[in-house]
PDB file of C-alpha atoms in Angstrom:
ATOM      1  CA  UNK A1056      -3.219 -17.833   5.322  1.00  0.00           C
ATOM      2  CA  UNK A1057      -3.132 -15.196   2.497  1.00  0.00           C
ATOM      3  CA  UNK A1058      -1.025 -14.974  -0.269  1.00  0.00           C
ATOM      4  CA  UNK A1059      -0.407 -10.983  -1.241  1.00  0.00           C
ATOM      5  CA  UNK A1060       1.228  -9.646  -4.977  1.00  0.00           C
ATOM      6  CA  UNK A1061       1.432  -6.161  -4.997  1.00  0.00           C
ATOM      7  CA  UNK A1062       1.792  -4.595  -8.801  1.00  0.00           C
ATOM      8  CA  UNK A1063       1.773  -0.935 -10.375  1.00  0.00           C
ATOM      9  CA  UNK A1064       4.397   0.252  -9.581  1.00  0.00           C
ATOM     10  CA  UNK A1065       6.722   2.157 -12.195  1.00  0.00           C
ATOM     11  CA  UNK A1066       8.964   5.368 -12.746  1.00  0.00           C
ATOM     12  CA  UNK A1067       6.823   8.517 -12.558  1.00  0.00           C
ATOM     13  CA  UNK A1068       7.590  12.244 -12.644  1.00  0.00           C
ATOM     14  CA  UNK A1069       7.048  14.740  -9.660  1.00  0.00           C
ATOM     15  CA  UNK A1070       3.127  15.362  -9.922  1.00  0.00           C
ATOM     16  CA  UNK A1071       1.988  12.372 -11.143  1.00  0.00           C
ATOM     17  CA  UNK A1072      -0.268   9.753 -10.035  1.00  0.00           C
ATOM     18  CA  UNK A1073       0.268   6.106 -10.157  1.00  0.00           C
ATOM     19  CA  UNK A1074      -2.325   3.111  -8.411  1.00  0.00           C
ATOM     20  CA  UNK A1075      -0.831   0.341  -6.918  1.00  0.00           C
ATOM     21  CA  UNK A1076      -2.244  -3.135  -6.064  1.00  0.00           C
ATOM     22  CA  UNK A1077      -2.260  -5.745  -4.155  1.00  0.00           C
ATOM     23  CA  UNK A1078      -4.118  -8.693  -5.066  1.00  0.00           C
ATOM     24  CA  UNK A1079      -4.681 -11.577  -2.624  1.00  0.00           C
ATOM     25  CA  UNK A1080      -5.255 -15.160  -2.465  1.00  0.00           C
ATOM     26  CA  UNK A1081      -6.373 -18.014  -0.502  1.00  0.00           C
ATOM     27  CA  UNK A1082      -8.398 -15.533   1.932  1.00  0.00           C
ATOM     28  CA  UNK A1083     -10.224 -12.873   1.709  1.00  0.00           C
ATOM     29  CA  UNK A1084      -9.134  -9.252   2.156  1.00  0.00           C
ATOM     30  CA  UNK A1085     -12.578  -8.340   3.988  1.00  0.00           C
ATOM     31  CA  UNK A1086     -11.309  -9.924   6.907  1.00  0.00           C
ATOM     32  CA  UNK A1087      -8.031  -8.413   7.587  1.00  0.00           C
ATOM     33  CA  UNK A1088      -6.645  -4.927   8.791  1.00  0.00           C
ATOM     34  CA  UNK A1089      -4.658  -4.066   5.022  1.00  0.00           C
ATOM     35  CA  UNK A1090      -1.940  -1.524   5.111  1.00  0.00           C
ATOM     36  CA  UNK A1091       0.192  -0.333   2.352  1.00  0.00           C
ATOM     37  CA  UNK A1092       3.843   0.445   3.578  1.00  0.00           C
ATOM     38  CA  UNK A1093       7.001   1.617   2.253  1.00  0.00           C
ATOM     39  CA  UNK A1094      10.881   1.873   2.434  1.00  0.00           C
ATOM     40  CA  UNK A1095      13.248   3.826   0.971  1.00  0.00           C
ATOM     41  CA  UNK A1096      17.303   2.977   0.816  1.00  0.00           C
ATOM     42  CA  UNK A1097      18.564   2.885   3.901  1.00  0.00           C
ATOM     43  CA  UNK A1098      15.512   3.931   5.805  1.00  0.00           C
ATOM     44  CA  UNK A1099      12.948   1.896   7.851  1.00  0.00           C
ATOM     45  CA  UNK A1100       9.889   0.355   6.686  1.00  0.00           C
ATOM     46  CA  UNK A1101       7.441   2.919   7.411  1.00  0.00           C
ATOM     47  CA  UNK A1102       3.590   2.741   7.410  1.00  0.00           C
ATOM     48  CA  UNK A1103       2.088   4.643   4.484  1.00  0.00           C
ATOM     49  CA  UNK A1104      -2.518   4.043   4.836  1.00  0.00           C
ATOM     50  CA  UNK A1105      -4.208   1.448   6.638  1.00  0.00           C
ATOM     51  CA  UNK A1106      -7.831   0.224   5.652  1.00  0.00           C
ATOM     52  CA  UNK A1107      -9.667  -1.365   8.319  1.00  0.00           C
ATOM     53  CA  UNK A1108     -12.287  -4.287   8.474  1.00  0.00           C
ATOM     54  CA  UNK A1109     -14.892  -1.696   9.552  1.00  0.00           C
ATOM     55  CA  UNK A1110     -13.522   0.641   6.396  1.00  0.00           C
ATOM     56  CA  UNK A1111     -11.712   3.205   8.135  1.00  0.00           C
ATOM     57  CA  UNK A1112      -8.830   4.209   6.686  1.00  0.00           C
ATOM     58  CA  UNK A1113      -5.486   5.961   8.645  1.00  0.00           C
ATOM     59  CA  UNK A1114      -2.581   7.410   6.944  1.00  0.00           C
ATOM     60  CA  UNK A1115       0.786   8.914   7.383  1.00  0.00           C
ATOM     61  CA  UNK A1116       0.918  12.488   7.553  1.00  0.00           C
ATOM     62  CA  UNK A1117       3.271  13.008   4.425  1.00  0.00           C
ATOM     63  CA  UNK A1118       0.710  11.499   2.167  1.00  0.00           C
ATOM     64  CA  UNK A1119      -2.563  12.519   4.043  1.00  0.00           C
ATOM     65  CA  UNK A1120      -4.203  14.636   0.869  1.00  0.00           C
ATOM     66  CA  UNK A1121      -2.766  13.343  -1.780  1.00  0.00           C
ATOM     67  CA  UNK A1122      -3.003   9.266  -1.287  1.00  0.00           C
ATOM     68  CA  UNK A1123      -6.327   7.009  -0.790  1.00  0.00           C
ATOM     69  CA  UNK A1124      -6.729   3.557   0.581  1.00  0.00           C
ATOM     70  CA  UNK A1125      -8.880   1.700  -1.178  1.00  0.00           C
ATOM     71  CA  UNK A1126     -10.444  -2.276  -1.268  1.00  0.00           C
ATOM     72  CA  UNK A1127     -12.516  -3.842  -3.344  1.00  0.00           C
ATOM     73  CA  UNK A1128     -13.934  -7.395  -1.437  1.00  0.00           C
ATOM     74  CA  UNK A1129     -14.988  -8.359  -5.213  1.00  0.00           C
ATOM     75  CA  UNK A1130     -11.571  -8.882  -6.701  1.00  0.00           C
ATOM     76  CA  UNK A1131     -10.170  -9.598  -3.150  1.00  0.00           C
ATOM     77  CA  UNK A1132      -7.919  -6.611  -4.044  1.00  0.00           C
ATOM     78  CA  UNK A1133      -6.383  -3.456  -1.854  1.00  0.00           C
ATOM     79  CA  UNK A1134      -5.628  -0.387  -3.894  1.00  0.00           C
ATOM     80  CA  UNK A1135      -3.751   3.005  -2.949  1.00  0.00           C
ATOM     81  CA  UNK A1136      -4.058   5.514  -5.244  1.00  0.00           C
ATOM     82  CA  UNK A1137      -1.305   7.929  -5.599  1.00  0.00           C
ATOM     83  CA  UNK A1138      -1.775  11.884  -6.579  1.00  0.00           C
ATOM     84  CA  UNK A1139       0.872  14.512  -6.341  1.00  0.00           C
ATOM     85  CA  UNK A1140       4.122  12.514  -6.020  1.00  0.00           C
ATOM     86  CA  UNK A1141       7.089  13.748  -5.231  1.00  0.00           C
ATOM     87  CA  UNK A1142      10.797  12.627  -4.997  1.00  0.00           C
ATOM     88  CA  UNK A1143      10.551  11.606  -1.136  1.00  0.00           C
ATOM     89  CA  UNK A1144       7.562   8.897  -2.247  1.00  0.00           C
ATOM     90  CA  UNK A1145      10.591   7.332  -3.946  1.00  0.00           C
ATOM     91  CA  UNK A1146      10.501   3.687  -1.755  1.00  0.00           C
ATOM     92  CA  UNK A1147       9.639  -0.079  -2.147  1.00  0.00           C
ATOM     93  CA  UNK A1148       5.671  -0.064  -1.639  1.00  0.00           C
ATOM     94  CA  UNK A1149       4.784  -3.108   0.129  1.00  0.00           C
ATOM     95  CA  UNK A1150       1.037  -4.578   1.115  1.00  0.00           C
ATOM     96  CA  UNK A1151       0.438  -5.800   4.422  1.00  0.00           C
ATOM     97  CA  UNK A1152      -2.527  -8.135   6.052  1.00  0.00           C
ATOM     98  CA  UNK A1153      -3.390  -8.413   9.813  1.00  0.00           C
ATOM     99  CA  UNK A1154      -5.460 -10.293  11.667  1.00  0.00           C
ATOM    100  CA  UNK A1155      -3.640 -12.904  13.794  1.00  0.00           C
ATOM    101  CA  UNK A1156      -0.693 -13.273  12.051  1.00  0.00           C
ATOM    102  CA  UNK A1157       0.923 -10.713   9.577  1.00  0.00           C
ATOM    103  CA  UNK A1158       1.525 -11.209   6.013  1.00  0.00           C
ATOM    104  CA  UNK A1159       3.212  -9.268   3.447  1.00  0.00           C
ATOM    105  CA  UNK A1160       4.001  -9.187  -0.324  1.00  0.00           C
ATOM    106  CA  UNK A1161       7.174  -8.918  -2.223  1.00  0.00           C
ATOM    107  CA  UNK A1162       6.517  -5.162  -2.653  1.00  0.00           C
ATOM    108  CA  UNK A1163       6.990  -3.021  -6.139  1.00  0.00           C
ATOM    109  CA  UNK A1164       9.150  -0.293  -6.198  1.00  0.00           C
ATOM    110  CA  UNK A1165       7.713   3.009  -7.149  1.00  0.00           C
ATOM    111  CA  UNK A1166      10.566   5.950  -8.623  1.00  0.00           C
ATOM    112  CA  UNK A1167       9.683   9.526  -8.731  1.00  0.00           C
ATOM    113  CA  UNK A1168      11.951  11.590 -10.937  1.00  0.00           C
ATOM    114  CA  UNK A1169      12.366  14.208 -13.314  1.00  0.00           C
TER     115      UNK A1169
END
């Protein structure tokens, strides 16, 4: 079983960048499929990048370009950096781990606005 806190999120204005994290616990992130998803008021969750246990990464089309997937097996962390936001980004990120069962965090709400 893993334990998942995601972090960095924040209010941001249209064009900037924030990095978000998810740090895990009692397992390691090397051995699960991690995904970052999100969802906005009154929408469906909705995948955003998936990293793989081979490295590959996936991601939605409205953020291919401008997001990136990232882990780091040292700090047992999962990272998605985010460039160019815009107002529709606006959404409760939330990590995810797969492997046989599915985990997820609490999630961290991310706000872009002028």
């Amino acid at each position: 079983q893993v334990q998942l806190v995601e972090s960095g999120g924040g209010l941001v204005q249209p064009g900037g960048s924030l990095r978000l994290s998810c740090a895990a616990s009692g397992s390691s992130v090397s051995i699960y499929h991690m995904g970052w998803y999100r969802q906005a008021p009154g929408k469906q969750r909705e995948l955003v990048a998936i990293i793989t246990t081979g490295g590959n990464t996936n991601y939605a089309d409205s953020v291919e370009g401008r997001f990136t997937i990232s882990r780091d097996n040292t700090k047992n962390t999962v990272y998605l950096q985010m460039n160019s936001l815009k107002p529709e980004d606006t959404a409760v990120y939330y990590c995810n781990a797969a492997r046989t069962n599915v985990y997820w965090g609490q999630g961290t709400q991310v706000t872009v606005s002028s």
